């Protein structure tokens, strides 16, 4: 699948995930995730092998090609911070899903490390689980880490925004209040 086609359907992926981070939850991860991403610090809740596999999965979901992908955006640090904090209830099911996935990898490929597989086998393995809740969670965290505000721990150097042509500016509606009450009454 081409990157543009994937991005066009990414919104549906976010909606289909079991994990639904709220704005306060994302904000709470920001400082910790940014520091970890920028310093490439040790992970808070993910083991090195879990982080390697999840980072490799994120790199296949949003690969690096002619433009930066999940690896360059530091998505794994966003994942770790989210799972350490506001989304900590998602960590046990994510670990269970990763354990089941590793068992399937061992049976199919003789390796229980997704990161150790070549890209072709990685893609094949992900196609086999793309309808699972586990994959939906990993995909959601990948997309959230890639396209969220850089202060939340992912999207290093705003590479996700550059990919979709977003300049970081958001339209801000004027705050309505007492000073424009007359205008609102007349227009209503």
Short mmCIF file of N, CA and C in Angstrom, two decimals:
data_model
loop_
_atom_site.label_atom_id
_atom_site.label_comp_id
_atom_site.label_asym_id
_atom_site.label_seq_id
_atom_site.Cartn_x
_atom_site.Cartn_y
_atom_site.Cartn_z
N UNK A 1 0.85 -1.17 0.00
CA UNK A 1 0.00 0.00 0.00
C UNK A 1 0.90 1.24 0.00
N UNK A 2 0.54 2.19 -0.80
CA UNK A 2 1.29 3.44 -0.88
C UNK A 2 1.05 4.26 0.38
N UNK A 3 2.03 5.07 0.74
CA UNK A 3 1.94 5.89 1.95
C UNK A 3 0.73 6.80 1.91
N UNK A 4 0.45 7.44 0.77
CA UNK A 4 -0.68 8.36 0.70
C UNK A 4 -2.00 7.64 0.93
N UNK A 5 -2.14 6.45 0.37
CA UNK A 5 -3.36 5.67 0.57
C UNK A 5 -3.51 5.29 2.04
N UNK A 6 -2.38 4.93 2.65
CA UNK A 6 -2.42 4.59 4.07
C UNK A 6 -2.87 5.78 4.90
N UNK A 7 -2.27 6.94 4.65
CA UNK A 7 -2.61 8.13 5.42
C UNK A 7 -4.06 8.53 5.22
N UNK A 8 -4.58 8.29 4.02
CA UNK A 8 -5.97 8.64 3.75
C UNK A 8 -6.92 7.80 4.60
N UNK A 9 -6.49 6.56 4.92
CA UNK A 9 -7.35 5.69 5.71
C UNK A 9 -6.97 5.65 7.18
N UNK A 10 -5.98 6.41 7.57
CA UNK A 10 -5.47 6.38 8.94
C UNK A 10 -6.51 6.82 9.97
N UNK A 11 -7.36 7.75 9.61
CA UNK A 11 -8.37 8.22 10.54
C UNK A 11 -9.28 7.10 11.01
N UNK A 12 -9.63 6.20 10.11
CA UNK A 12 -10.47 5.07 10.49
C UNK A 12 -9.73 4.15 11.45
N UNK A 13 -8.43 4.04 11.27
CA UNK A 13 -7.64 3.19 12.16
C UNK A 13 -7.66 3.71 13.58
N UNK A 14 -7.56 5.01 13.73
CA UNK A 14 -7.55 5.59 15.06
C UNK A 14 -8.89 5.34 15.74
N UNK A 15 -9.98 5.50 15.00
CA UNK A 15 -11.30 5.29 15.57
C UNK A 15 -11.56 3.85 15.96
N UNK A 16 -10.91 2.89 15.29
CA UNK A 16 -11.16 1.49 15.55
C UNK A 16 -10.35 0.92 16.69
N UNK A 17 -9.49 1.67 17.26
CA UNK A 17 -8.63 1.17 18.32
C UNK A 17 -9.37 1.11 19.66
N UNK A 18 -8.98 0.14 20.48
CA UNK A 18 -9.56 0.04 21.82
C UNK A 18 -9.00 1.12 22.74
N UNK A 19 -7.81 1.59 22.43
CA UNK A 19 -7.19 2.61 23.27
C UNK A 19 -7.65 3.97 22.77
N UNK A 20 -8.11 4.78 23.65
CA UNK A 20 -8.59 6.11 23.26
C UNK A 20 -8.03 7.13 24.24
N UNK A 21 -6.89 7.67 23.91
CA UNK A 21 -6.27 8.63 24.81
C UNK A 21 -6.99 9.96 24.72
N UNK A 22 -7.27 10.51 25.86
CA UNK A 22 -7.90 11.82 25.91
C UNK A 22 -6.82 12.88 25.87
N UNK A 23 -7.21 14.11 25.62
CA UNK A 23 -6.25 15.20 25.58
C UNK A 23 -5.48 15.31 26.89
N UNK A 24 -6.12 15.26 28.05
CA UNK A 24 -5.33 15.32 29.29
C UNK A 24 -4.33 14.18 29.40
N UNK A 25 -4.70 13.00 28.91
CA UNK A 25 -3.78 11.87 28.96
C UNK A 25 -2.57 12.11 28.08
N UNK A 26 -2.80 12.64 26.90
CA UNK A 26 -1.69 12.94 26.00
C UNK A 26 -0.81 14.03 26.59
N UNK A 27 -1.43 15.06 27.15
CA UNK A 27 -0.65 16.15 27.75
C UNK A 27 0.22 15.66 28.89
N UNK A 28 -0.29 14.72 29.66
CA UNK A 28 0.46 14.20 30.80
C UNK A 28 1.71 13.45 30.37
N UNK A 29 1.70 12.88 29.18
CA UNK A 29 2.87 12.14 28.70
C UNK A 29 3.93 13.04 28.12
N UNK A 30 3.60 14.29 27.85
CA UNK A 30 4.45 15.12 27.01
C UNK A 30 5.85 15.37 27.54
N UNK A 31 5.99 15.83 28.72
CA UNK A 31 7.32 16.20 29.23
C UNK A 31 8.22 14.98 29.33
N UNK A 32 7.70 13.91 29.89
CA UNK A 32 8.49 12.70 30.06
C UNK A 32 8.90 12.13 28.71
N UNK A 33 7.95 12.07 27.80
CA UNK A 33 8.22 11.48 26.49
C UNK A 33 9.22 12.32 25.70
N UNK A 34 9.10 13.63 25.76
CA UNK A 34 10.04 14.50 25.04
C UNK A 34 11.46 14.32 25.55
N UNK A 35 11.61 14.29 26.84
CA UNK A 35 12.94 14.14 27.42
C UNK A 35 13.53 12.79 27.02
N UNK A 36 12.74 11.73 27.13
CA UNK A 36 13.23 10.40 26.78
C UNK A 36 13.60 10.33 25.31
N UNK A 37 12.73 10.87 24.46
CA UNK A 37 12.99 10.85 23.01
C UNK A 37 14.27 11.60 22.67
N UNK A 38 14.43 12.80 23.20
CA UNK A 38 15.57 13.63 22.86
C UNK A 38 16.88 13.09 23.41
N UNK A 39 16.81 12.46 24.56
CA UNK A 39 18.02 11.92 25.18
C UNK A 39 18.22 10.44 24.87
N UNK A 40 17.27 9.83 24.15
CA UNK A 40 17.26 8.40 23.89
C UNK A 40 17.51 7.64 25.19
N UNK A 41 16.73 8.03 26.19
CA UNK A 41 16.85 7.49 27.55
C UNK A 41 16.30 6.06 27.60
N UNK A 42 16.62 5.35 28.67
CA UNK A 42 16.04 4.01 28.84
C UNK A 42 14.52 4.11 28.93
N UNK A 43 13.87 3.05 28.56
CA UNK A 43 12.41 3.03 28.57
C UNK A 43 11.90 2.89 30.00
N UNK A 44 10.73 3.45 30.23
CA UNK A 44 10.13 3.46 31.56
C UNK A 44 9.46 2.14 31.88
N UNK A 45 8.58 1.66 31.01
CA UNK A 45 7.83 0.44 31.28
C UNK A 45 8.10 -0.67 30.27
N UNK A 46 8.59 -0.33 29.12
CA UNK A 46 8.87 -1.34 28.11
C UNK A 46 10.26 -1.92 28.31
N UNK A 47 10.37 -3.23 28.17
CA UNK A 47 11.70 -3.84 28.18
C UNK A 47 12.37 -3.51 26.85
N UNK A 48 13.66 -3.73 26.79
CA UNK A 48 14.38 -3.45 25.55
C UNK A 48 13.83 -4.29 24.39
N UNK A 49 13.52 -5.55 24.67
CA UNK A 49 13.01 -6.41 23.59
C UNK A 49 11.59 -6.01 23.18
N UNK A 50 10.76 -5.61 24.14
CA UNK A 50 9.42 -5.11 23.79
C UNK A 50 9.53 -3.84 22.96
N UNK A 51 10.39 -2.92 23.39
CA UNK A 51 10.58 -1.67 22.66
C UNK A 51 11.10 -1.93 21.25
N UNK A 52 12.03 -2.87 21.11
CA UNK A 52 12.57 -3.19 19.79
C UNK A 52 11.48 -3.72 18.86
N UNK A 53 10.64 -4.62 19.38
CA UNK A 53 9.57 -5.17 18.55
C UNK A 53 8.51 -4.13 18.22
N UNK A 54 8.10 -3.33 19.21
CA UNK A 54 7.09 -2.30 18.95
C UNK A 54 7.64 -1.22 18.02
N UNK A 55 8.90 -0.85 18.18
CA UNK A 55 9.50 0.14 17.28
C UNK A 55 9.57 -0.41 15.85
N UNK A 56 9.89 -1.69 15.72
CA UNK A 56 9.94 -2.31 14.39
C UNK A 56 8.54 -2.37 13.77
N UNK A 57 7.53 -2.63 14.59
CA UNK A 57 6.16 -2.64 14.07
C UNK A 57 5.76 -1.23 13.62
N UNK A 58 6.08 -0.24 14.43
CA UNK A 58 5.76 1.14 14.06
C UNK A 58 6.48 1.52 12.77
N UNK A 59 7.71 1.03 12.60
CA UNK A 59 8.48 1.33 11.40
C UNK A 59 7.90 0.68 10.16
N UNK A 60 7.15 -0.38 10.31
CA UNK A 60 6.48 -1.01 9.16
C UNK A 60 5.12 -0.33 8.92
N UNK A 61 4.50 0.17 9.97
CA UNK A 61 3.22 0.89 9.82
C UNK A 61 3.46 2.22 9.12
N UNK A 62 4.47 2.94 9.55
CA UNK A 62 4.87 4.21 8.92
C UNK A 62 6.36 4.12 8.60
N UNK A 63 6.67 3.48 7.47
CA UNK A 63 8.09 3.24 7.15
C UNK A 63 8.81 4.49 6.66
N UNK A 64 10.11 4.43 6.78
CA UNK A 64 10.97 5.47 6.22
C UNK A 64 11.24 5.10 4.77
N UNK A 65 10.99 6.03 3.89
CA UNK A 65 11.33 5.82 2.49
C UNK A 65 11.90 7.12 1.96
N UNK A 66 11.21 7.77 1.06
CA UNK A 66 11.69 9.07 0.59
C UNK A 66 11.41 10.18 1.60
N UNK A 67 10.73 9.83 2.67
CA UNK A 67 10.46 10.78 3.75
C UNK A 67 10.59 10.04 5.09
N UNK A 68 10.76 10.79 6.17
CA UNK A 68 10.92 10.15 7.49
C UNK A 68 9.68 9.37 7.90
N UNK A 69 9.91 8.37 8.72
CA UNK A 69 8.82 7.55 9.23
C UNK A 69 8.78 7.54 10.75
N UNK A 70 8.18 6.51 11.30
CA UNK A 70 8.00 6.39 12.74
C UNK A 70 9.32 6.37 13.50
N UNK A 71 10.35 5.78 12.91
CA UNK A 71 11.65 5.72 13.58
C UNK A 71 12.22 7.12 13.79
N UNK A 72 12.22 7.91 12.73
CA UNK A 72 12.76 9.26 12.82
C UNK A 72 11.92 10.15 13.73
N UNK A 73 10.64 9.87 13.82
CA UNK A 73 9.74 10.67 14.66
C UNK A 73 9.86 10.31 16.15
N UNK A 74 10.56 9.22 16.47
CA UNK A 74 10.70 8.83 17.87
C UNK A 74 9.41 8.29 18.48
N UNK A 75 8.60 7.63 17.67
CA UNK A 75 7.29 7.15 18.10
C UNK A 75 7.38 6.21 19.31
N UNK A 76 8.44 5.40 19.39
CA UNK A 76 8.54 4.44 20.50
C UNK A 76 8.60 5.14 21.85
N UNK A 77 9.15 6.34 21.91
CA UNK A 77 9.21 7.07 23.18
C UNK A 77 7.84 7.60 23.58
N UNK A 78 7.05 7.99 22.59
CA UNK A 78 5.66 8.37 22.87
C UNK A 78 4.91 7.16 23.42
N UNK A 79 5.09 6.00 22.79
CA UNK A 79 4.42 4.78 23.25
C UNK A 79 4.78 4.46 24.70
N UNK A 80 6.06 4.48 24.99
CA UNK A 80 6.53 4.14 26.34
C UNK A 80 5.95 5.10 27.37
N UNK A 81 5.97 6.38 27.08
CA UNK A 81 5.45 7.37 28.04
C UNK A 81 3.94 7.21 28.22
N UNK A 82 3.22 6.96 27.14
CA UNK A 82 1.77 6.79 27.24
C UNK A 82 1.44 5.55 28.06
N UNK A 83 2.17 4.46 27.84
CA UNK A 83 1.90 3.21 28.55
C UNK A 83 2.39 3.26 30.00
N UNK A 84 3.31 4.16 30.30
CA UNK A 84 3.79 4.32 31.67
C UNK A 84 2.86 5.20 32.49
N UNK A 85 2.11 6.04 31.83
CA UNK A 85 1.27 7.01 32.54
C UNK A 85 -0.20 6.80 32.33
N UNK A 86 -0.81 7.69 31.58
CA UNK A 86 -2.27 7.72 31.49
C UNK A 86 -2.89 6.49 30.83
N UNK A 87 -2.13 5.75 30.08
CA UNK A 87 -2.67 4.56 29.43
C UNK A 87 -2.09 3.29 30.02
N UNK A 88 -1.72 3.33 31.30
CA UNK A 88 -1.09 2.17 31.92
C UNK A 88 -2.01 0.95 31.98
N UNK A 89 -3.32 1.16 31.94
CA UNK A 89 -4.23 0.02 31.92
C UNK A 89 -4.17 -0.73 30.59
N UNK A 90 -3.60 -0.11 29.57
CA UNK A 90 -3.46 -0.76 28.27
C UNK A 90 -2.19 -1.60 28.18
N UNK A 91 -1.27 -1.43 29.14
CA UNK A 91 -0.01 -2.16 29.08
C UNK A 91 -0.19 -3.68 29.23
N UNK A 92 -0.94 -4.18 30.21
CA UNK A 92 -1.08 -5.64 30.31
C UNK A 92 -1.69 -6.28 29.05
N UNK A 93 -2.79 -5.74 28.48
CA UNK A 93 -3.29 -6.37 27.25
C UNK A 93 -2.30 -6.25 26.08
N UNK A 94 -1.55 -5.14 26.03
CA UNK A 94 -0.56 -4.98 24.97
C UNK A 94 0.54 -6.02 25.12
N UNK A 95 1.01 -6.22 26.35
CA UNK A 95 2.03 -7.24 26.60
C UNK A 95 1.52 -8.64 26.28
N UNK A 96 0.28 -8.91 26.65
CA UNK A 96 -0.31 -10.22 26.33
C UNK A 96 -0.39 -10.42 24.82
N UNK A 97 -0.81 -9.39 24.11
CA UNK A 97 -0.89 -9.47 22.65
C UNK A 97 0.48 -9.66 22.02
N UNK A 98 1.48 -8.98 22.56
CA UNK A 98 2.84 -9.13 22.04
C UNK A 98 3.35 -10.54 22.32
N UNK A 99 3.01 -11.08 23.48
CA UNK A 99 3.42 -12.46 23.80
C UNK A 99 2.80 -13.46 22.85
N UNK A 100 1.50 -13.30 22.57
CA UNK A 100 0.84 -14.19 21.61
C UNK A 100 1.43 -14.03 20.21
N UNK A 101 1.72 -12.81 19.83
CA UNK A 101 2.31 -12.54 18.53
C UNK A 101 3.68 -13.19 18.42
N UNK A 102 4.47 -13.11 19.47
CA UNK A 102 5.79 -13.72 19.45
C UNK A 102 5.71 -15.23 19.34
N UNK A 103 4.70 -15.83 19.98
CA UNK A 103 4.50 -17.28 19.84
C UNK A 103 4.19 -17.63 18.39
N UNK A 104 3.33 -16.84 17.76
CA UNK A 104 3.01 -17.06 16.34
C UNK A 104 4.26 -16.89 15.47
N UNK A 105 5.09 -15.91 15.79
CA UNK A 105 6.33 -15.71 15.03
C UNK A 105 7.27 -16.91 15.16
N UNK A 106 7.38 -17.42 16.37
CA UNK A 106 8.25 -18.57 16.61
C UNK A 106 7.77 -19.77 15.80
N UNK A 107 6.45 -19.99 15.80
CA UNK A 107 5.89 -21.12 15.05
C UNK A 107 6.07 -20.94 13.54
N UNK A 108 5.87 -19.73 13.05
CA UNK A 108 5.90 -19.49 11.61
C UNK A 108 7.30 -19.24 11.06
N UNK A 109 8.15 -18.57 11.84
CA UNK A 109 9.44 -18.12 11.31
C UNK A 109 10.66 -18.60 12.12
N UNK A 110 10.41 -19.28 13.22
CA UNK A 110 11.53 -19.75 14.03
C UNK A 110 12.20 -18.66 14.84
N UNK A 111 11.55 -17.52 14.98
CA UNK A 111 12.09 -16.41 15.76
C UNK A 111 10.96 -15.78 16.55
N UNK A 112 11.20 -15.49 17.80
CA UNK A 112 10.15 -14.82 18.58
C UNK A 112 10.40 -13.33 18.68
N UNK A 113 11.30 -12.82 17.84
CA UNK A 113 11.57 -11.39 17.80
C UNK A 113 11.12 -10.83 16.46
N UNK A 114 10.13 -9.96 16.51
CA UNK A 114 9.66 -9.32 15.28
C UNK A 114 10.76 -8.46 14.67
N UNK A 115 11.51 -7.77 15.51
CA UNK A 115 12.58 -6.89 15.04
C UNK A 115 13.67 -7.65 14.29
N UNK A 116 13.85 -8.94 14.59
CA UNK A 116 14.90 -9.74 13.95
C UNK A 116 14.51 -10.22 12.55
N UNK A 117 13.24 -10.14 12.21
CA UNK A 117 12.79 -10.59 10.88
C UNK A 117 13.13 -9.57 9.82
N UNK A 118 13.29 -10.03 8.57
CA UNK A 118 13.50 -9.07 7.48
C UNK A 118 12.16 -8.39 7.18
N UNK A 119 12.21 -7.29 6.45
CA UNK A 119 11.02 -6.48 6.22
C UNK A 119 9.90 -7.25 5.53
N UNK A 120 10.23 -8.12 4.60
CA UNK A 120 9.21 -8.91 3.92
C UNK A 120 8.44 -9.80 4.88
N UNK A 121 9.16 -10.46 5.76
CA UNK A 121 8.50 -11.32 6.76
C UNK A 121 7.75 -10.49 7.80
N UNK A 122 8.30 -9.32 8.13
CA UNK A 122 7.59 -8.44 9.05
C UNK A 122 6.23 -8.05 8.46
N UNK A 123 6.23 -7.65 7.21
CA UNK A 123 4.97 -7.26 6.57
C UNK A 123 3.99 -8.43 6.53
N UNK A 124 4.49 -9.60 6.21
CA UNK A 124 3.67 -10.81 6.17
C UNK A 124 3.06 -11.10 7.55
N UNK A 125 3.89 -11.00 8.57
CA UNK A 125 3.42 -11.27 9.94
C UNK A 125 2.37 -10.24 10.36
N UNK A 126 2.57 -8.98 10.02
CA UNK A 126 1.59 -7.94 10.39
C UNK A 126 0.27 -8.12 9.64
N UNK A 127 0.34 -8.57 8.40
CA UNK A 127 -0.90 -8.82 7.66
C UNK A 127 -1.74 -9.89 8.35
N UNK A 128 -1.08 -10.84 9.01
CA UNK A 128 -1.79 -11.89 9.71
C UNK A 128 -2.51 -11.44 10.98
N UNK A 129 -2.13 -10.28 11.52
CA UNK A 129 -2.76 -9.81 12.76
C UNK A 129 -3.46 -8.47 12.60
N UNK A 130 -3.58 -7.97 11.37
CA UNK A 130 -4.07 -6.60 11.18
C UNK A 130 -5.50 -6.36 11.64
N UNK A 131 -6.27 -7.39 11.92
CA UNK A 131 -7.63 -7.19 12.42
C UNK A 131 -7.73 -7.39 13.94
N UNK A 132 -6.59 -7.62 14.59
CA UNK A 132 -6.61 -7.88 16.04
C UNK A 132 -6.62 -6.57 16.84
N UNK A 133 -7.10 -6.68 18.07
CA UNK A 133 -7.07 -5.52 18.97
C UNK A 133 -5.64 -5.11 19.27
N UNK A 134 -4.75 -6.09 19.38
CA UNK A 134 -3.34 -5.79 19.64
C UNK A 134 -2.77 -4.90 18.54
N UNK A 135 -2.99 -5.27 17.29
CA UNK A 135 -2.46 -4.47 16.19
C UNK A 135 -3.14 -3.10 16.15
N UNK A 136 -4.43 -3.04 16.43
CA UNK A 136 -5.14 -1.75 16.44
C UNK A 136 -4.53 -0.80 17.47
N UNK A 137 -4.16 -1.33 18.62
CA UNK A 137 -3.54 -0.51 19.65
C UNK A 137 -2.16 -0.01 19.21
N UNK A 138 -1.36 -0.91 18.65
CA UNK A 138 -0.03 -0.51 18.18
C UNK A 138 -0.16 0.52 17.05
N UNK A 139 -1.10 0.31 16.16
CA UNK A 139 -1.30 1.25 15.05
C UNK A 139 -1.75 2.61 15.58
N UNK A 140 -2.66 2.61 16.53
CA UNK A 140 -3.12 3.87 17.10
C UNK A 140 -1.97 4.63 17.77
N UNK A 141 -1.20 3.93 18.59
CA UNK A 141 -0.08 4.58 19.27
C UNK A 141 0.95 5.09 18.26
N UNK A 142 1.15 4.36 17.19
CA UNK A 142 2.08 4.79 16.14
C UNK A 142 1.59 6.08 15.50
N UNK A 143 0.33 6.11 15.12
CA UNK A 143 -0.22 7.31 14.48
C UNK A 143 -0.26 8.49 15.44
N UNK A 144 -0.63 8.24 16.69
CA UNK A 144 -0.66 9.33 17.68
C UNK A 144 0.74 9.88 17.90
N UNK A 145 1.73 9.01 17.99
CA UNK A 145 3.10 9.45 18.18
C UNK A 145 3.70 10.15 16.98
N UNK A 146 3.22 9.80 15.80
CA UNK A 146 3.75 10.40 14.58
C UNK A 146 3.17 11.78 14.30
N UNK A 147 1.88 11.96 14.59
CA UNK A 147 1.21 13.18 14.15
C UNK A 147 0.78 14.12 15.27
N UNK A 148 1.03 13.75 16.51
CA UNK A 148 0.68 14.64 17.61
C UNK A 148 1.67 15.80 17.68
N UNK A 149 1.39 16.74 18.53
CA UNK A 149 2.30 17.86 18.73
C UNK A 149 3.63 17.31 19.25
N UNK A 150 4.76 17.81 18.75
CA UNK A 150 6.06 17.31 19.21
C UNK A 150 6.26 17.37 20.72
N UNK A 151 5.58 18.25 21.39
CA UNK A 151 5.73 18.35 22.85
C UNK A 151 5.17 17.12 23.57
N UNK A 152 4.43 16.26 22.87
CA UNK A 152 3.87 15.06 23.48
C UNK A 152 4.83 13.88 23.43
N UNK A 153 6.00 14.06 22.82
CA UNK A 153 7.01 13.01 22.85
C UNK A 153 7.28 12.32 21.54
N UNK A 154 6.42 12.42 20.59
CA UNK A 154 6.68 11.85 19.27
C UNK A 154 6.91 12.98 18.29
N UNK A 155 6.76 12.70 17.04
CA UNK A 155 6.84 13.71 15.98
C UNK A 155 8.10 14.59 16.12
N UNK A 156 9.23 13.94 16.36
CA UNK A 156 10.52 14.63 16.51
C UNK A 156 10.79 15.49 15.27
N UNK A 157 11.13 16.73 15.48
CA UNK A 157 11.43 17.64 14.38
C UNK A 157 10.22 17.93 13.49
N UNK A 158 9.04 17.64 14.00
CA UNK A 158 7.79 17.86 13.26
C UNK A 158 7.75 17.08 11.94
N UNK A 159 8.43 15.92 11.89
CA UNK A 159 8.47 15.16 10.64
C UNK A 159 7.11 14.64 10.22
N UNK A 160 6.26 14.31 11.19
CA UNK A 160 4.90 13.87 10.85
C UNK A 160 4.10 14.98 10.21
N UNK A 161 4.21 16.17 10.77
CA UNK A 161 3.50 17.32 10.21
C UNK A 161 4.00 17.64 8.81
N UNK A 162 5.31 17.58 8.63
CA UNK A 162 5.88 17.86 7.31
C UNK A 162 5.37 16.86 6.28
N UNK A 163 5.20 15.62 6.72
CA UNK A 163 4.72 14.57 5.83
C UNK A 163 3.32 14.88 5.28
N UNK A 164 2.48 15.46 6.11
CA UNK A 164 1.10 15.76 5.67
C UNK A 164 0.90 17.22 5.29
N UNK A 165 1.97 18.00 5.34
CA UNK A 165 1.89 19.40 4.93
C UNK A 165 1.25 20.32 5.94
N UNK A 166 1.29 19.96 7.22
CA UNK A 166 0.73 20.80 8.27
C UNK A 166 1.81 21.71 8.81
N UNK A 167 1.52 22.99 8.91
CA UNK A 167 2.52 23.96 9.35
C UNK A 167 2.48 24.25 10.85
N UNK A 168 1.62 23.59 11.57
CA UNK A 168 1.55 23.80 13.01
C UNK A 168 0.60 24.89 13.44
N UNK A 169 0.08 25.64 12.50
CA UNK A 169 -0.84 26.72 12.83
C UNK A 169 -2.27 26.18 12.85
N UNK A 170 -3.00 26.53 13.88
CA UNK A 170 -4.40 26.12 13.96
C UNK A 170 -5.28 27.36 13.98
N UNK A 171 -6.43 27.27 13.34
CA UNK A 171 -7.34 28.42 13.40
C UNK A 171 -7.92 28.54 14.80
N UNK A 172 -7.90 29.70 15.32
CA UNK A 172 -8.43 29.93 16.66
C UNK A 172 -9.64 30.83 16.55
N UNK A 173 -10.81 30.31 16.91
CA UNK A 173 -12.00 31.16 16.86
C UNK A 173 -11.94 32.20 17.97
N UNK A 174 -12.51 33.34 17.73
CA UNK A 174 -12.50 34.36 18.78
C UNK A 174 -13.33 33.88 19.98
N UNK A 175 -12.88 34.19 21.16
CA UNK A 175 -13.66 33.81 22.33
C UNK A 175 -14.89 34.71 22.44
N UNK A 176 -16.04 34.10 22.44
CA UNK A 176 -17.26 34.89 22.56
C UNK A 176 -17.54 35.17 24.02
N UNK A 177 -18.03 36.34 24.29
CA UNK A 177 -18.29 36.73 25.67
C UNK A 177 -19.05 38.02 25.72
N UNK A 178 -18.89 38.74 26.81
CA UNK A 178 -19.68 39.95 27.04
C UNK A 178 -19.40 41.02 25.99
N UNK A 179 -18.19 41.10 25.46
CA UNK A 179 -17.85 42.18 24.54
C UNK A 179 -18.54 42.05 23.19
N UNK A 180 -19.02 40.86 22.85
CA UNK A 180 -19.67 40.70 21.55
C UNK A 180 -21.13 40.23 21.70
N UNK A 181 -21.68 40.37 22.88
CA UNK A 181 -23.05 39.91 23.11
C UNK A 181 -24.04 40.60 22.19
N UNK A 182 -23.84 41.87 21.95
CA UNK A 182 -24.74 42.60 21.06
C UNK A 182 -24.70 42.03 19.65
N UNK A 183 -23.50 41.75 19.17
CA UNK A 183 -23.32 41.21 17.83
C UNK A 183 -24.03 39.84 17.71
N UNK A 184 -23.89 39.01 18.72
CA UNK A 184 -24.51 37.69 18.70
C UNK A 184 -26.03 37.84 18.70
N UNK A 185 -26.59 38.76 19.52
CA UNK A 185 -28.05 38.97 19.56
C UNK A 185 -28.57 39.45 18.22
N UNK A 186 -27.86 40.36 17.60
CA UNK A 186 -28.32 40.90 16.33
C UNK A 186 -28.23 39.87 15.23
N UNK A 187 -27.22 39.02 15.27
CA UNK A 187 -27.05 38.02 14.23
C UNK A 187 -27.96 36.82 14.42
N UNK A 188 -28.50 36.63 15.59
CA UNK A 188 -29.31 35.44 15.86
C UNK A 188 -30.71 35.54 15.39
#
